[in-house]
Amino acid sequence: MGVNLESRHLRRQYQQQPISGWSRRPDAGRVDLPVRIYTLGRFSIQLHGHALYSRQARQRRPVEMLQALIALGGRDVGIDMLAHALWPDSDGDLARNNLEVTLHRLRRLFGVKHLFTLHDQRLSLNSGLGWVDAWSFERLVNHADRLLPQAGNPEVVRQLVRVGERLMALYQGNFLERETTSTWSLSFRERLRSKLMRHILGFGRVWEEIGDWERAASYYRRGLEIDPLTEALYQRLIICCRETGQHGDAMTAYQRCQTLLAQHFGIQPSPITQTLYSSLKP
Amino acid sequence: MENYIVRIYRRDSADPTKVAGVFESVEQETENTFTNLNSLVELLATDCPDRDPIED
């Protein structure tokens, strides 16, 4: 990443931003919306600030439709596609009929007019009335994509701190990971996870380049919580620990990497990782 | 339909058949590892015994 190492001035300015410690505070945007839907690491619905979703059997299908609608993009989702996702073994007419009945129940469950709009056989969850954590996450990722190439600019770095904190706070776990293994959920779940992992490395490199090794290390550790087999994260973490004189932590990171790679794949750490390890020895 | 997630963690640039990764069967909630393409194919071939034949 072509981040320019700026002056101490930049570092001082930037380091005034606190590390919040991945608070569970959700994205602060659009708190005014009547509906808030949490899908990352959990599933819950808030309607006018009160929990709506209970796991009653009669709510199962409408809620599943809502989840599938979100997973398939949430806006202008073709109802045939949605019906096929939810009733893959039913023929077209039956699946369509099921969808109409379930949509009616879903609308009744929320009781918010125009929350679900159907135009030209396409169903949308109205983002003017409903907030979804996964959507907010994706918007932040897109915002970060625009900011990361400009990370030499102190103002951009300040924005990146805020965006990074919000991204991490939003991503409390994989999309609907405890709710479903349905086909329709997989692609979206993996896409979000992949974006997070890419951004952890991207953000981490920015923090490294401006000398905030502690913040960078915290990002890499978070990445390893999500995927403990990603060797690149161990490499960056070892560098961060080495730069802050925490050789014990660096050794621990290397040993964990070595152990997990051996356990899972029967392989040794890559030459790059081994070179980093060698650099730790006095 | 069967759903799998394949994650690749290591590739050998000199030998493309050498790949290390995790093979996850979504429905069966099982996870296996592979260290080359042959073992990945083997996992795919053995994961689901009740498979209809594919006609030519």
XYZ file of C-alpha atoms in Angstrom:
338
model
C 0.000 0.000 0.000
C 1.415 3.314 -1.028
C 0.977 5.166 2.209
C 3.379 7.993 2.645
C 5.080 8.105 6.023
C 4.284 11.597 7.121
C 5.942 13.696 9.730
C 5.784 13.438 13.490
C 3.130 16.108 13.226
C 0.825 13.676 11.491
C 1.554 10.966 14.022
C 0.874 13.315 16.948
C -2.371 14.531 15.433
C -3.508 11.058 14.660
C -2.620 9.517 17.996
C -5.012 11.848 19.749
C -7.769 9.526 18.548
C -8.588 6.999 21.261
C -8.844 3.277 20.729
C -12.333 2.385 21.747
C -11.770 -1.340 22.227
C -14.338 -2.613 19.723
C -17.300 -1.382 21.686
C -20.624 -3.025 21.030
C -22.163 0.330 20.326
C -23.783 -0.016 16.939
C -23.300 2.309 14.030
C -24.624 5.648 15.171
C -26.079 6.587 11.791
C -29.812 6.832 11.203
C -30.895 6.215 14.787
C -34.134 7.916 13.872
C -35.384 5.043 11.719
C -38.248 3.030 13.201
C -36.759 -0.362 12.306
C -33.267 -1.625 13.121
C -32.166 -5.097 12.085
C -29.010 -6.766 13.413
C -27.652 -9.686 11.409
C -23.910 -9.740 12.125
C -23.137 -12.376 14.742
C -26.718 -12.382 16.022
C -30.200 -11.730 14.783
C -32.483 -9.196 16.359
C -35.049 -6.680 15.276
C -35.888 -3.448 17.005
C -39.090 -1.630 16.261
C -39.275 1.888 17.680
C -36.496 0.945 20.093
C -38.120 -2.237 21.394
C -37.181 -5.813 20.592
C -39.639 -7.238 18.101
C -38.414 -10.652 17.171
C -39.323 -13.607 19.275
C -38.637 -17.118 18.089
C -42.245 -18.146 17.897
C -42.924 -20.713 15.198
C -45.518 -18.522 13.509
C -42.886 -15.872 12.911
C -40.317 -18.256 11.496
C -41.199 -18.030 7.801
C -41.768 -14.255 7.656
C -38.502 -13.683 9.477
C -36.710 -16.089 7.167
C -38.092 -14.133 4.231
C -36.725 -10.935 5.717
C -33.319 -12.549 6.226
C -33.256 -13.870 2.664
C -34.333 -10.492 1.312
C -31.391 -8.856 3.089
C -28.971 -11.574 1.939
C -30.063 -11.158 -1.673
C -29.359 -7.443 -1.605
C -32.467 -6.039 0.062
C -33.418 -3.811 -2.829
C -35.236 -4.725 -6.013
C -34.980 -8.432 -5.340
C -36.946 -10.380 -7.958
C -39.762 -12.200 -6.220
C -39.197 -15.322 -8.317
C -35.618 -15.432 -7.080
C -36.750 -14.908 -3.506
C -39.465 -17.566 -3.815
C -36.994 -20.042 -5.274
C -34.533 -19.318 -2.461
C -37.125 -19.969 0.217
C -39.103 -22.783 -1.413
C -36.618 -24.453 -3.739
C -38.644 -27.659 -3.957
C -41.962 -26.000 -4.802
C -43.052 -25.310 -8.346
C -43.288 -21.706 -9.528
C -46.959 -21.041 -8.793
C -46.902 -22.651 -5.372
C -43.681 -20.871 -4.415
C -45.131 -17.555 -5.604
C -48.304 -18.135 -3.598
C -46.251 -18.999 -0.513
C -44.289 -15.805 -0.996
C -47.399 -13.634 -1.203
C -48.855 -15.133 1.958
C -45.555 -14.827 3.817
C -45.026 -11.252 2.673
C -48.466 -10.377 4.011
C -47.510 -11.901 7.377
C -44.176 -10.107 7.343
C -45.850 -6.753 6.749
C -48.296 -7.472 9.539
C -45.473 -8.451 11.886
C -43.846 -5.031 11.523
C -46.924 -2.896 11.003
C -44.841 -0.158 9.373
C -46.431 1.161 6.226
C -44.180 1.143 3.134
C -41.416 -0.771 4.928
C -41.620 -3.443 2.230
C -42.306 -2.198 -1.255
C -43.207 -4.326 -4.247
C -42.795 -2.808 -7.702
C -42.538 -4.638 -11.019
C -42.229 -8.003 -9.286
C -39.322 -6.736 -7.232
C -39.340 -6.533 -3.474
C -37.365 -4.006 -1.429
C -36.801 -3.273 2.198
C -37.197 0.479 2.386
C -33.880 1.886 3.617
C -35.691 5.120 4.480
C -37.526 3.245 7.232
C -35.246 0.372 8.133
C -31.572 0.230 9.124
C -29.613 -2.989 8.626
C -26.196 -3.457 10.234
C -24.854 -5.405 7.238
C -25.790 -2.576 4.879
C -24.152 -0.059 7.137
C -21.065 -2.275 7.215
C -20.928 -2.421 3.423
C -21.336 1.345 3.105
C -18.453 1.849 5.532
C -16.311 -0.626 3.613
C -16.956 1.304 0.405
C -16.119 4.536 2.203
C -12.897 2.990 3.502
C -12.008 1.863 -0.029
C -12.095 5.488 -1.104
C -10.138 6.716 1.917
C -7.362 4.122 2.157
C -5.442 5.278 -0.939
C -5.300 8.803 0.547
C -4.003 7.709 3.941
C -1.066 10.103 3.791
C -3.449 12.965 4.521
C -3.925 13.669 8.279
C -7.614 14.469 7.877
C -8.158 11.231 5.972
C -6.342 9.319 8.714
C -8.678 10.829 11.304
C -11.638 9.708 9.221
C -10.114 6.255 8.855
C -9.842 5.920 12.616
C -13.566 6.573 12.953
C -14.500 4.334 10.023
C -12.297 1.508 11.288
C -13.770 1.670 14.773
C -17.300 1.631 13.410
C -16.555 -1.240 11.056
C -15.170 -3.349 13.853
C -18.026 -2.461 16.181
C -20.581 -3.417 13.554
C -19.004 -6.737 12.681
C -19.936 -8.727 15.756
C -19.736 -12.000 13.851
C -20.580 -13.600 10.550
C -23.873 -12.820 8.828
C -26.682 -14.852 10.456
C -24.112 -17.413 11.549
C -26.293 -18.839 14.302
C -29.506 -18.593 12.319
C -29.138 -20.470 9.077
C -26.942 -22.467 6.734
C -29.320 -21.928 3.827
C -27.810 -21.514 0.393
C -29.112 -17.976 0.056
C -27.174 -16.814 3.096
C -23.750 -18.178 2.141
C -22.655 -15.858 -0.599
C -23.485 -12.705 1.355
C -21.934 -14.110 4.536
C -18.670 -14.960 2.817
C -18.575 -11.658 0.946
C -18.877 -9.647 4.158
C -16.307 -11.810 5.917
C -13.882 -11.487 3.050
C -14.306 -7.709 2.996
C -13.640 -7.521 6.705
C -10.455 -9.580 6.463
C -9.205 -7.496 3.540
C -9.857 -4.310 5.444
C -8.233 -5.514 8.619
C -5.019 -5.926 6.657
C -5.545 -2.631 4.815
C -6.245 -0.622 7.958
C -3.468 -2.365 9.837
C -0.910 -1.345 7.248
C -2.024 2.277 7.571
C -1.644 2.197 11.345
C 1.771 0.584 10.941
C 2.932 3.228 8.517
C 2.023 6.040 10.845
C 3.627 4.230 13.757
C 0.524 3.261 15.718
C 1.718 -0.280 16.279
C -0.690 -0.899 19.134
C -3.742 -0.102 17.064
C -2.402 -2.151 14.160
C -1.786 -5.116 16.481
C -5.320 -4.874 17.846
C -6.698 -5.073 14.299
C -4.575 -8.109 13.472
C -5.602 -9.831 16.698
C -9.227 -9.220 15.834
C -8.611 -10.729 12.407
C -7.072 -13.802 14.010
C -10.112 -14.203 16.231
C -12.188 -14.435 13.070
C -9.762 -16.604 11.131
C -6.815 -18.040 13.092
C -5.295 -19.663 9.991
C -4.478 -16.473 8.085
C -0.700 -16.432 8.127
C -0.404 -12.866 6.835
C -2.029 -11.633 10.042
C 0.578 -13.427 12.165
C 3.328 -11.862 10.085
C 1.984 -8.357 10.615
C 1.342 -9.022 14.309
C 4.913 -10.241 14.801
C 6.190 -7.036 13.188
C 3.974 -4.881 15.434
C 5.113 -6.689 18.577
C 8.742 -6.504 17.503
C 8.501 -2.772 16.838
C 7.074 -2.135 20.295
C 9.676 -4.306 21.975
C 7.161 -6.975 22.921
C 9.314 -9.861 21.820
C 7.507 -12.315 24.066
C 4.198 -11.543 22.350
C 5.887 -11.788 18.961
C 7.275 -15.217 19.863
C 3.856 -16.305 21.097
C 2.275 -15.192 17.810
C 4.867 -17.138 15.837
C 4.430 -20.254 17.944
C 0.661 -20.129 17.614
C 0.997 -19.771 13.850
C 3.448 -22.676 13.735
C 1.231 -24.896 15.875
C -1.972 -24.224 13.952
C -0.392 -24.680 10.520
C 1.145 -27.950 11.660
C -2.106 -29.163 13.215
C -4.314 -28.283 10.281
C -2.120 -28.735 7.234
C 1.053 -30.442 8.419
C 3.120 -27.559 7.044
C 5.666 -25.164 8.445
C 5.257 -21.371 8.483
C 6.259 -19.779 5.187
C 9.843 -18.532 4.616
C 8.623 -14.938 5.213
C 7.216 -15.870 8.624
C 10.363 -17.801 9.510
C 12.546 -14.841 8.547
C 10.463 -12.638 10.833
C 10.918 -15.165 13.592
C 14.671 -15.138 13.042
C 14.654 -11.354 13.359
C 13.320 -11.738 16.905
C 16.308 -13.688 18.126
C 18.905 -11.619 19.953
C -27.913 -28.995 -4.014
C -24.784 -29.373 -1.944
C -22.978 -26.355 -0.557
C -19.328 -26.162 0.350
C -16.965 -23.441 1.381
C -13.351 -23.803 0.288
C -10.766 -21.521 1.825
C -7.249 -21.475 0.405
C -4.547 -20.512 2.901
C -1.355 -21.356 1.036
C -0.471 -21.658 -2.623
C 2.815 -22.799 -4.043
C 3.642 -20.456 -6.902
C 5.969 -23.028 -8.462
C 3.492 -25.905 -8.237
C -0.185 -24.945 -8.642
C -1.347 -28.340 -7.395
C 0.099 -27.586 -3.976
C -2.620 -25.725 -2.139
C -3.456 -25.874 1.539
C -6.899 -25.024 2.751
C -10.098 -25.878 4.535
C -13.083 -27.623 2.991
C -16.331 -26.990 4.812
C -19.526 -28.866 4.157
C -22.287 -26.428 4.992
C -25.184 -28.825 5.493
C -23.226 -31.444 7.388
C -21.350 -28.807 9.385
C -18.079 -30.657 8.951
C -14.672 -29.218 8.244
C -11.696 -30.957 6.669
C -8.336 -29.746 5.498
C -6.474 -30.439 2.275
C -2.873 -29.901 1.259
C -3.101 -30.431 -2.493
C -5.696 -30.473 -5.250
C -5.979 -34.257 -5.176
C -6.992 -34.309 -1.532
C -9.523 -31.543 -2.224
C -11.062 -33.600 -5.025
C -11.073 -36.614 -2.734
C -13.009 -34.662 -0.111
C -15.541 -33.604 -2.704
C -15.877 -37.139 -3.989
C -16.403 -38.750 -0.605
C -18.452 -36.111 1.159
C -21.866 -37.074 -0.182
C -22.487 -40.791 -0.738
C -26.158 -40.476 -1.811
C -25.536 -38.854 -5.112
C -27.498 -39.462 -8.305
C -25.388 -40.399 -11.311
C -24.653 -37.609 -13.754
C -25.711 -38.569 -17.251
C -23.429 -37.814 -20.178
